[in-house]
JSON list of C-alpha atoms in Angstrom, two decimals:
[
{"chain": "A", "resi": 15, "resn": "MET", "atom": "CA", "xyz": [-45.93, -77.04, -13.57]},
{"chain": "A", "resi": 16, "resn": "LYS", "atom": "CA", "xyz": [-42.43, -77.48, -14.58]},
{"chain": "A", "resi": 17, "resn": "SER", "atom": "CA", "xyz": [-42.85, -74.90, -17.23]},
{"chain": "A", "resi": 18, "resn": "PHE", "atom": "CA", "xyz": [-44.24, -72.56, -14.64]},
{"chain": "A", "resi": 19, "resn": "ASN", "atom": "CA", "xyz": [-41.22, -73.20, -12.48]},
{"chain": "A", "resi": 20, "resn": "LYS", "atom": "CA", "xyz": [-38.91, -72.68, -15.37]},
{"chain": "A", "resi": 21, "resn": "THR", "atom": "CA", "xyz": [-40.58, -69.41, -16.31]},
{"chain": "A", "resi": 22, "resn": "THR", "atom": "CA", "xyz": [-40.67, -68.32, -12.73]},
{"chain": "A", "resi": 23, "resn": "THR", "atom": "CA", "xyz": [-37.04, -69.21, -12.33]},
{"chain": "A", "resi": 24, "resn": "LEU", "atom": "CA", "xyz": [-36.10, -67.30, -15.47]},
{"chain": "A", "resi": 25, "resn": "PHE", "atom": "CA", "xyz": [-38.21, -64.40, -14.33]},
{"chain": "A", "resi": 26, "resn": "GLY", "atom": "CA", "xyz": [-36.55, -64.45, -10.90]},
{"chain": "A", "resi": 27, "resn": "ILE", "atom": "CA", "xyz": [-33.09, -64.58, -12.48]},
{"chain": "A", "resi": 28, "resn": "ALA", "atom": "CA", "xyz": [-33.96, -61.75, -14.88]},
{"chain": "A", "resi": 29, "resn": "LEU", "atom": "CA", "xyz": [-35.41, -59.74, -12.02]},
{"chain": "A", "resi": 30, "resn": "ALA", "atom": "CA", "xyz": [-32.32, -60.36, -9.87]},
{"chain": "A", "resi": 31, "resn": "PHE", "atom": "CA", "xyz": [-30.07, -59.48, -12.79]},
{"chain": "A", "resi": 32, "resn": "THR", "atom": "CA", "xyz": [-32.05, -56.26, -13.44]},
{"chain": "A", "resi": 33, "resn": "ILE", "atom": "CA", "xyz": [-31.89, -55.32, -9.77]},
{"chain": "A", "resi": 34, "resn": "ALA", "atom": "CA", "xyz": [-28.13, -56.06, -9.70]},
{"chain": "A", "resi": 35, "resn": "VAL", "atom": "CA", "xyz": [-27.49, -54.06, -12.88]},
{"chain": "A", "resi": 36, "resn": "GLY", "atom": "CA", "xyz": [-29.71, -51.20, -11.63]},
{"chain": "A", "resi": 37, "resn": "SER", "atom": "CA", "xyz": [-27.95, -51.21, -8.28]},
{"chain": "A", "resi": 38, "resn": "ALA", "atom": "CA", "xyz": [-24.53, -51.24, -9.96]},
{"chain": "A", "resi": 39, "resn": "TYR", "atom": "CA", "xyz": [-25.63, -48.41, -12.28]},
{"chain": "A", "resi": 40, "resn": "THR", "atom": "CA", "xyz": [-26.93, -46.37, -9.32]},
{"chain": "A", "resi": 41, "resn": "PHE", "atom": "CA", "xyz": [-23.76, -47.06, -7.31]},
{"chain": "A", "resi": 42, "resn": "PHE", "atom": "CA", "xyz": [-21.47, -46.04, -10.20]},
{"chain": "A", "resi": 43, "resn": "PHE", "atom": "CA", "xyz": [-23.65, -43.00, -10.99]},
{"chain": "A", "resi": 44, "resn": "VAL", "atom": "CA", "xyz": [-23.48, -41.73, -7.39]},
{"chain": "A", "resi": 45, "resn": "ALA", "atom": "CA", "xyz": [-19.74, -42.53, -7.17]},
{"chain": "A", "resi": 46, "resn": "MET", "atom": "CA", "xyz": [-19.06, -40.69, -10.45]},
{"chain": "A", "resi": 47, "resn": "LYS", "atom": "CA", "xyz": [-21.21, -37.77, -9.35]},
{"chain": "A", "resi": 48, "resn": "ASN", "atom": "CA", "xyz": [-19.21, -37.46, -6.11]},
{"chain": "A", "resi": 49, "resn": "LYS", "atom": "CA", "xyz": [-15.92, -37.82, -8.02]},
{"chain": "A", "resi": 50, "resn": "THR", "atom": "CA", "xyz": [-17.05, -35.18, -10.54]},
{"chain": "A", "resi": 51, "resn": "GLU", "atom": "CA", "xyz": [-17.96, -32.77, -7.74]},
{"chain": "A", "resi": 52, "resn": "ALA", "atom": "CA", "xyz": [-14.60, -33.37, -6.03]},
{"chain": "A", "resi": 53, "resn": "THR", "atom": "CA", "xyz": [-12.80, -32.97, -9.36]},
{"chain": "A", "resi": 54, "resn": "ALA", "atom": "CA", "xyz": [-14.67, -29.72, -10.08]},
{"chain": "A", "resi": 55, "resn": "THR", "atom": "CA", "xyz": [-13.73, -28.35, -6.64]},
{"chain": "A", "resi": 56, "resn": "LEU", "atom": "CA", "xyz": [-10.12, -29.41, -7.15]},
{"chain": "A", "resi": 57, "resn": "SER", "atom": "CA", "xyz": [-10.09, -27.91, -10.65]},
{"chain": "A", "resi": 58, "resn": "ALA", "atom": "CA", "xyz": [-11.52, -24.60, -9.37]},
{"chain": "A", "resi": 59, "resn": "SER", "atom": "CA", "xyz": [-8.92, -24.36, -6.60]},
{"chain": "A", "resi": 60, "resn": "SER", "atom": "CA", "xyz": [-6.21, -25.27, -9.10]},
{"chain": "A", "resi": 61, "resn": "GLY", "atom": "CA", "xyz": [-7.49, -22.52, -11.41]},
{"chain": "A", "resi": 62, "resn": "GLU", "atom": "CA", "xyz": [-7.43, -19.98, -8.57]},
{"chain": "A", "resi": 63, "resn": "LEU", "atom": "CA", "xyz": [-3.91, -21.02, -7.63]},
{"chain": "A", "resi": 64, "resn": "SER", "atom": "CA", "xyz": [-2.65, -20.79, -11.20]},
{"chain": "A", "resi": 65, "resn": "GLY", "atom": "CA", "xyz": [-4.38, -17.40, -11.54]},
{"chain": "A", "resi": 66, "resn": "LYS", "atom": "CA", "xyz": [-2.59, -16.15, -8.43]},
{"chain": "A", "resi": 67, "resn": "GLU", "atom": "CA", "xyz": [0.71, -17.53, -9.72]},
{"chain": "A", "resi": 68, "resn": "SER", "atom": "CA", "xyz": [0.26, -15.86, -13.09]},
{"chain": "A", "resi": 69, "resn": "ARG", "atom": "CA", "xyz": [-0.60, -12.53, -11.44]},
{"chain": "A", "resi": 70, "resn": "VAL", "atom": "CA", "xyz": [2.48, -12.76, -9.20]},
{"chain": "A", "resi": 71, "resn": "LEU", "atom": "CA", "xyz": [4.71, -13.66, -12.15]},
{"chain": "A", "resi": 72, "resn": "SER", "atom": "CA", "xyz": [3.18, -10.86, -14.21]},
{"chain": "A", "resi": 73, "resn": "ALA", "atom": "CA", "xyz": [3.72, -8.35, -11.39]},
{"chain": "A", "resi": 74, "resn": "GLY", "atom": "CA", "xyz": [7.33, -9.54, -11.01]},
{"chain": "A", "resi": 75, "resn": "ALA", "atom": "CA", "xyz": [7.96, -9.19, -14.74]},
{"chain": "A", "resi": 76, "resn": "THR", "atom": "CA", "xyz": [6.37, -5.74, -14.71]},
{"chain": "A", "resi": 77, "resn": "LEU", "atom": "CA", "xyz": [8.54, -4.64, -11.79]},
{"chain": "A", "resi": 78, "resn": "LYS", "atom": "CA", "xyz": [11.66, -5.89, -13.56]},
{"chain": "A", "resi": 79, "resn": "SER", "atom": "CA", "xyz": [10.74, -4.14, -16.80]},
{"chain": "A", "resi": 80, "resn": "GLU", "atom": "CA", "xyz": [9.67, -0.95, -15.01]},
{"chain": "A", "resi": 81, "resn": "SER", "atom": "CA", "xyz": [12.68, -0.73, -12.69]},
{"chain": "A", "resi": 82, "resn": "VAL", "atom": "CA", "xyz": [14.41, 1.72, -15.03]},
{"chain": "A", "resi": 83, "resn": "ARG", "atom": "CA", "xyz": [11.35, 3.96, -15.02]},
{"chain": "A", "resi": 84, "resn": "VAL", "atom": "CA", "xyz": [11.02, 3.65, -11.24]},
{"chain": "A", "resi": 85, "resn": "GLU", "atom": "CA", "xyz": [14.66, 4.70, -10.83]},
{"chain": "A", "resi": 86, "resn": "LYS", "atom": "CA", "xyz": [14.11, 7.63, -13.21]},
{"chain": "A", "resi": 87, "resn": "LEU", "atom": "CA", "xyz": [10.99, 8.65, -11.28]},
{"chain": "A", "resi": 88, "resn": "SER", "atom": "CA", "xyz": [12.75, 8.37, -7.93]},
{"chain": "A", "resi": 89, "resn": "SER", "atom": "CA", "xyz": [15.55, 10.58, -9.27]},
{"chain": "A", "resi": 90, "resn": "TYR", "atom": "CA", "xyz": [13.01, 13.42, -9.43]},
{"chain": "A", "resi": 91, "resn": "PHE", "atom": "CA", "xyz": [12.64, 13.30, -5.66]},
{"chain": "A", "resi": 92, "resn": "ILE", "atom": "CA", "xyz": [15.25, 14.94, -3.48]},
{"chain": "A", "resi": 93, "resn": "LYS", "atom": "CA", "xyz": [15.90, 12.95, -0.35]},
{"chain": "A", "resi": 94, "resn": "GLU", "atom": "CA", "xyz": [17.11, 14.54, 2.84]},
{"chain": "A", "resi": 95, "resn": "SER", "atom": "CA", "xyz": [20.40, 12.66, 2.57]},
{"chain": "A", "resi": 96, "resn": "GLU", "atom": "CA", "xyz": [20.93, 13.99, -0.97]},
{"chain": "A", "resi": 97, "resn": "ILE", "atom": "CA", "xyz": [20.69, 17.72, -0.20]},
{"chain": "A", "resi": 98, "resn": "VAL", "atom": "CA", "xyz": [24.44, 18.22, -0.68]},
{"chain": "A", "resi": 99, "resn": "MET", "atom": "CA", "xyz": [24.36, 16.56, -4.10]},
{"chain": "A", "resi": 100, "resn": "PHE", "atom": "CA", "xyz": [21.28, 18.62, -5.01]},
{"chain": "A", "resi": 101, "resn": "THR", "atom": "CA", "xyz": [22.99, 21.90, -4.07]},
{"chain": "A", "resi": 102, "resn": "ARG", "atom": "CA", "xyz": [26.06, 20.91, -6.09]},
{"chain": "A", "resi": 103, "resn": "LYS", "atom": "CA", "xyz": [23.85, 20.31, -9.12]},
{"chain": "A", "resi": 104, "resn": "ILE", "atom": "CA", "xyz": [22.24, 23.72, -8.65]},
{"chain": "A", "resi": 105, "resn": "GLU", "atom": "CA", "xyz": [25.64, 25.39, -8.20]},
{"chain": "A", "resi": 106, "resn": "ALA", "atom": "CA", "xyz": [26.88, 23.66, -11.37]},
{"chain": "A", "resi": 107, "resn": "LEU", "atom": "CA", "xyz": [24.21, 25.54, -13.33]},
{"chain": "A", "resi": 108, "resn": "GLY", "atom": "CA", "xyz": [26.18, 28.76, -12.73]},
{"chain": "A", "resi": 109, "resn": "PRO", "atom": "CA", "xyz": [29.21, 27.87, -14.89]},
{"chain": "A", "resi": 110, "resn": "GLN", "atom": "CA", "xyz": [26.94, 26.18, -17.44]},
{"chain": "A", "resi": 111, "resn": "SER", "atom": "CA", "xyz": [24.96, 29.37, -17.90]},
{"chain": "A", "resi": 112, "resn": "GLY", "atom": "CA", "xyz": [27.94, 31.72, -17.62]},
{"chain": "A", "resi": 113, "resn": "THR", "atom": "CA", "xyz": [26.82, 33.35, -14.36]},
{"chain": "A", "resi": 114, "resn": "THR", "atom": "CA", "xyz": [28.27, 33.58, -10.90]},
{"chain": "A", "resi": 115, "resn": "LEU", "atom": "CA", "xyz": [25.79, 31.67, -8.78]},
{"chain": "A", "resi": 116, "resn": "THR", "atom": "CA", "xyz": [25.60, 31.46, -5.01]},
{"chain": "A", "resi": 117, "resn": "ILE", "atom": "CA", "xyz": [23.04, 29.73, -2.84]},
{"chain": "A", "resi": 118, "resn": "GLU", "atom": "CA", "xyz": [22.29, 32.21, -0.08]},
{"chain": "A", "resi": 119, "resn": "SER", "atom": "CA", "xyz": [19.95, 30.08, 2.01]},
{"chain": "A", "resi": 120, "resn": "LEU", "atom": "CA", "xyz": [18.61, 26.57, 2.18]},
{"chain": "A", "resi": 121, "resn": "ASP", "atom": "CA", "xyz": [15.82, 25.90, 4.70]},
{"chain": "A", "resi": 122, "resn": "ARG", "atom": "CA", "xyz": [13.81, 22.76, 5.38]},
{"chain": "A", "resi": 123, "resn": "GLY", "atom": "CA", "xyz": [10.27, 22.88, 6.68]},
{"chain": "A", "resi": 124, "resn": "LEU", "atom": "CA", "xyz": [6.85, 21.25, 6.89]},
{"chain": "A", "resi": 125, "resn": "THR", "atom": "CA", "xyz": [3.53, 22.54, 5.59]},
{"chain": "A", "resi": 126, "resn": "GLU", "atom": "CA", "xyz": [0.45, 22.57, 7.78]},
{"chain": "A", "resi": 127, "resn": "LYS", "atom": "CA", "xyz": [-0.37, 19.13, 6.33]},
{"chain": "A", "resi": 128, "resn": "THR", "atom": "CA", "xyz": [3.11, 17.94, 7.41]},
{"chain": "A", "resi": 129, "resn": "VAL", "atom": "CA", "xyz": [4.38, 17.73, 3.85]},
{"chain": "A", "resi": 130, "resn": "PRO", "atom": "CA", "xyz": [8.13, 18.40, 3.76]},
{"chain": "A", "resi": 131, "resn": "TYR", "atom": "CA", "xyz": [9.53, 21.17, 1.56]},
{"chain": "A", "resi": 132, "resn": "LEU", "atom": "CA", "xyz": [12.85, 22.86, 0.96]},
{"chain": "A", "resi": 133, "resn": "ASN", "atom": "CA", "xyz": [13.22, 26.64, 0.52]},
{"chain": "A", "resi": 134, "resn": "LEU", "atom": "CA", "xyz": [16.07, 27.81, -1.66]},
{"chain": "A", "resi": 135, "resn": "ARG", "atom": "CA", "xyz": [17.34, 31.36, -2.21]},
{"chain": "A", "resi": 136, "resn": "ILE", "atom": "CA", "xyz": [19.73, 31.79, -5.15]},
{"chain": "A", "resi": 137, "resn": "LYS", "atom": "CA", "xyz": [21.65, 34.86, -6.26]},
{"chain": "A", "resi": 138, "resn": "ALA", "atom": "CA", "xyz": [23.26, 35.02, -9.69]},
{"chain": "A", "resi": 139, "resn": "MET", "atom": "CA", "xyz": [25.34, 37.72, -11.42]},
{"chain": "A", "resi": 140, "resn": "GLY", "atom": "CA", "xyz": [26.12, 37.92, -15.12]},
{"chain": "A", "resi": 141, "resn": "LYS", "atom": "CA", "xyz": [25.07, 39.29, -18.47]},
{"chain": "A", "resi": 142, "resn": "PHE", "atom": "CA", "xyz": [21.36, 39.44, -19.20]},
{"chain": "A", "resi": 143, "resn": "ALA", "atom": "CA", "xyz": [21.46, 36.52, -21.66]},
{"chain": "A", "resi": 144, "resn": "ASP", "atom": "CA", "xyz": [23.41, 34.40, -19.17]},
{"chain": "A", "resi": 145, "resn": "VAL", "atom": "CA", "xyz": [21.01, 35.19, -16.33]},
{"chain": "A", "resi": 146, "resn": "MET", "atom": "CA", "xyz": [18.05, 34.30, -18.53]},
{"chain": "A", "resi": 147, "resn": "ARG", "atom": "CA", "xyz": [19.80, 31.06, -19.54]},
{"chain": "A", "resi": 148, "resn": "LEU", "atom": "CA", "xyz": [20.22, 30.24, -15.83]},
{"chain": "A", "resi": 149, "resn": "LEU", "atom": "CA", "xyz": [16.50, 30.84, -15.22]},
{"chain": "A", "resi": 150, "resn": "THR", "atom": "CA", "xyz": [15.72, 28.52, -18.14]},
{"chain": "A", "resi": 151, "resn": "PHE", "atom": "CA", "xyz": [18.01, 25.87, -16.65]},
{"chain": "A", "resi": 152, "resn": "LEU", "atom": "CA", "xyz": [16.22, 26.20, -13.32]},
{"chain": "A", "resi": 153, "resn": "GLU", "atom": "CA", "xyz": [12.82, 25.88, -15.01]},
{"chain": "A", "resi": 154, "resn": "ASN", "atom": "CA", "xyz": [13.93, 22.69, -16.75]},
{"chain": "A", "resi": 155, "resn": "PHE", "atom": "CA", "xyz": [15.72, 21.23, -13.73]},
{"chain": "A", "resi": 156, "resn": "PRO", "atom": "CA", "xyz": [14.35, 17.77, -12.89]},
{"chain": "A", "resi": 157, "resn": "GLY", "atom": "CA", "xyz": [12.12, 18.36, -9.93]},
{"chain": "A", "resi": 158, "resn": "LYS", "atom": "CA", "xyz": [9.10, 20.36, -8.92]},
{"chain": "A", "resi": 159, "resn": "PHE", "atom": "CA", "xyz": [9.77, 23.97, -7.94]},
{"chain": "A", "resi": 160, "resn": "GLU", "atom": "CA", "xyz": [7.31, 26.56, -6.80]},
{"chain": "A", "resi": 161, "resn": "TRP", "atom": "CA", "xyz": [8.66, 29.93, -7.87]},
{"chain": "A", "resi": 162, "resn": "LYS", "atom": "CA", "xyz": [8.05, 32.36, -5.02]},
{"chain": "A", "resi": 163, "resn": "THR", "atom": "CA", "xyz": [10.06, 35.43, -6.08]},
{"chain": "A", "resi": 164, "resn": "ILE", "atom": "CA", "xyz": [12.26, 36.41, -9.01]},
{"chain": "A", "resi": 165, "resn": "ARG", "atom": "CA", "xyz": [13.99, 39.73, -8.78]},
{"chain": "A", "resi": 166, "resn": "LEU", "atom": "CA", "xyz": [16.00, 40.81, -11.82]},
{"chain": "A", "resi": 167, "resn": "VAL", "atom": "CA", "xyz": [18.08, 43.99, -11.36]},
{"chain": "A", "resi": 168, "resn": "ARG", "atom": "CA", "xyz": [20.50, 45.74, -13.70]},
{"chain": "A", "resi": 169, "resn": "ASP", "atom": "CA", "xyz": [23.72, 46.74, -12.00]},
{"chain": "A", "resi": 170, "resn": "ASP", "atom": "CA", "xyz": [24.62, 50.30, -13.06]},
{"chain": "A", "resi": 171, "resn": "SER", "atom": "CA", "xyz": [27.84, 50.50, -11.07]},
{"chain": "A", "resi": 172, "resn": "ALA", "atom": "CA", "xyz": [29.95, 50.09, -14.24]},
{"chain": "A", "resi": 173, "resn": "LYS", "atom": "CA", "xyz": [28.11, 53.03, -15.84]},
{"chain": "A", "resi": 174, "resn": "GLN", "atom": "CA", "xyz": [28.71, 55.20, -12.78]},
{"chain": "A", "resi": 175, "resn": "GLN", "atom": "CA", "xyz": [32.43, 54.40, -12.78]},
{"chain": "A", "resi": 176, "resn": "THR", "atom": "CA", "xyz": [33.01, 55.26, -16.45]},
{"chain": "A", "resi": 177, "resn": "GLY", "atom": "CA", "xyz": [30.87, 58.37, -16.39]},
{"chain": "A", "resi": 178, "resn": "ALA", "atom": "CA", "xyz": [27.45, 59.37, -17.62]},
{"chain": "A", "resi": 179, "resn": "HIS", "atom": "CA", "xyz": [28.69, 60.12, -21.16]},
{"chain": "A", "resi": 180, "resn": "ALA", "atom": "CA", "xyz": [30.21, 56.70, -21.74]},
{"chain": "A", "resi": 181, "resn": "PRO", "atom": "CA", "xyz": [28.74, 54.74, -24.67]},
{"chain": "A", "resi": 182, "resn": "LYS", "atom": "CA", "xyz": [26.19, 52.08, -23.78]},
{"chain": "A", "resi": 183, "resn": "SER", "atom": "CA", "xyz": [27.36, 48.51, -24.12]},
{"chain": "A", "resi": 184, "resn": "ASP", "atom": "CA", "xyz": [24.99, 45.67, -23.32]},
{"chain": "A", "resi": 185, "resn": "ASN", "atom": "CA", "xyz": [27.87, 43.19, -23.19]},
{"chain": "A", "resi": 186, "resn": "THR", "atom": "CA", "xyz": [29.39, 44.81, -20.09]},
{"chain": "A", "resi": 187, "resn": "THR", "atom": "CA", "xyz": [26.14, 45.49, -18.25]},
{"chain": "A", "resi": 188, "resn": "GLU", "atom": "CA", "xyz": [25.86, 43.20, -15.26]},
{"chain": "A", "resi": 189, "resn": "TRP", "atom": "CA", "xyz": [22.54, 41.87, -14.12]},
{"chain": "A", "resi": 190, "resn": "SER", "atom": "CA", "xyz": [21.73, 40.22, -10.84]},
{"chain": "A", "resi": 191, "resn": "ALA", "atom": "CA", "xyz": [18.92, 37.79, -10.27]},
{"chain": "A", "resi": 192, "resn": "GLU", "atom": "CA", "xyz": [17.60, 36.80, -6.87]},
{"chain": "A", "resi": 193, "resn": "VAL", "atom": "CA", "xyz": [15.37, 33.75, -7.00]},
{"chain": "A", "resi": 194, "resn": "PHE", "atom": "CA", "xyz": [13.38, 32.30, -4.13]},
{"chain": "A", "resi": 195, "resn": "LEU", "atom": "CA", "xyz": [12.14, 28.75, -4.80]},
{"chain": "A", "resi": 196, "resn": "THR", "atom": "CA", "xyz": [10.36, 26.07, -2.85]},
{"chain": "A", "resi": 197, "resn": "VAL", "atom": "CA", "xyz": [11.31, 22.53, -3.75]},
{"chain": "A", "resi": 198, "resn": "LEU", "atom": "CA", "xyz": [8.09, 20.54, -3.53]},
{"chain": "A", "resi": 199, "resn": "ASN", "atom": "CA", "xyz": [9.54, 17.13, -4.36]},
{"chain": "A", "resi": 200, "resn": "PHE", "atom": "CA", "xyz": [11.63, 17.03, -1.20]},
{"chain": "A", "resi": 201, "resn": "VAL", "atom": "CA", "xyz": [11.32, 13.76, 0.73]},
{"chain": "A", "resi": 202, "resn": "LYS", "atom": "CA", "xyz": [12.18, 13.47, 4.39]},
{"chain": "A", "resi": 203, "resn": "GLU", "atom": "CA", "xyz": [13.79, 10.15, 5.28]}
]
């Protein structure tokens, strides 16, 4: 009977040890599973946060690198406070082209969709080549113009003063150009 007791005792110890090891394994498995889930959640939120940080840093770097282009783009818009500077730039085209240029009218307004615009009426006098050079300068002026009217007239007053039999000279013939433009890149502040 002693051997039965010894075997039973060993069996009981082995069974208790197996239950203890199984319980410890189950406890550690559940604890690790919970820790893994918490770590995965933390890792995902960390990934989202680092993604947001990288997007913000990327946007900041892009803004810094694009600031020159943004300034160049904003220079194409004429603000309400910069009308005087704009008219000076337009008037400076006269001496550059060799014409006598005057701005006859400058009117602000709003379209039916409440988009601001600026109407501009220019009169220029000079030789034909100079007047055409001025029109080319206006076409290439930084900004968006809608050309409403261009009236190009040859001034025959010099021919009338010298007589009908005077020789023709294209260098002395004066031309006048009247241009009516709408500035579409006008921004009201």
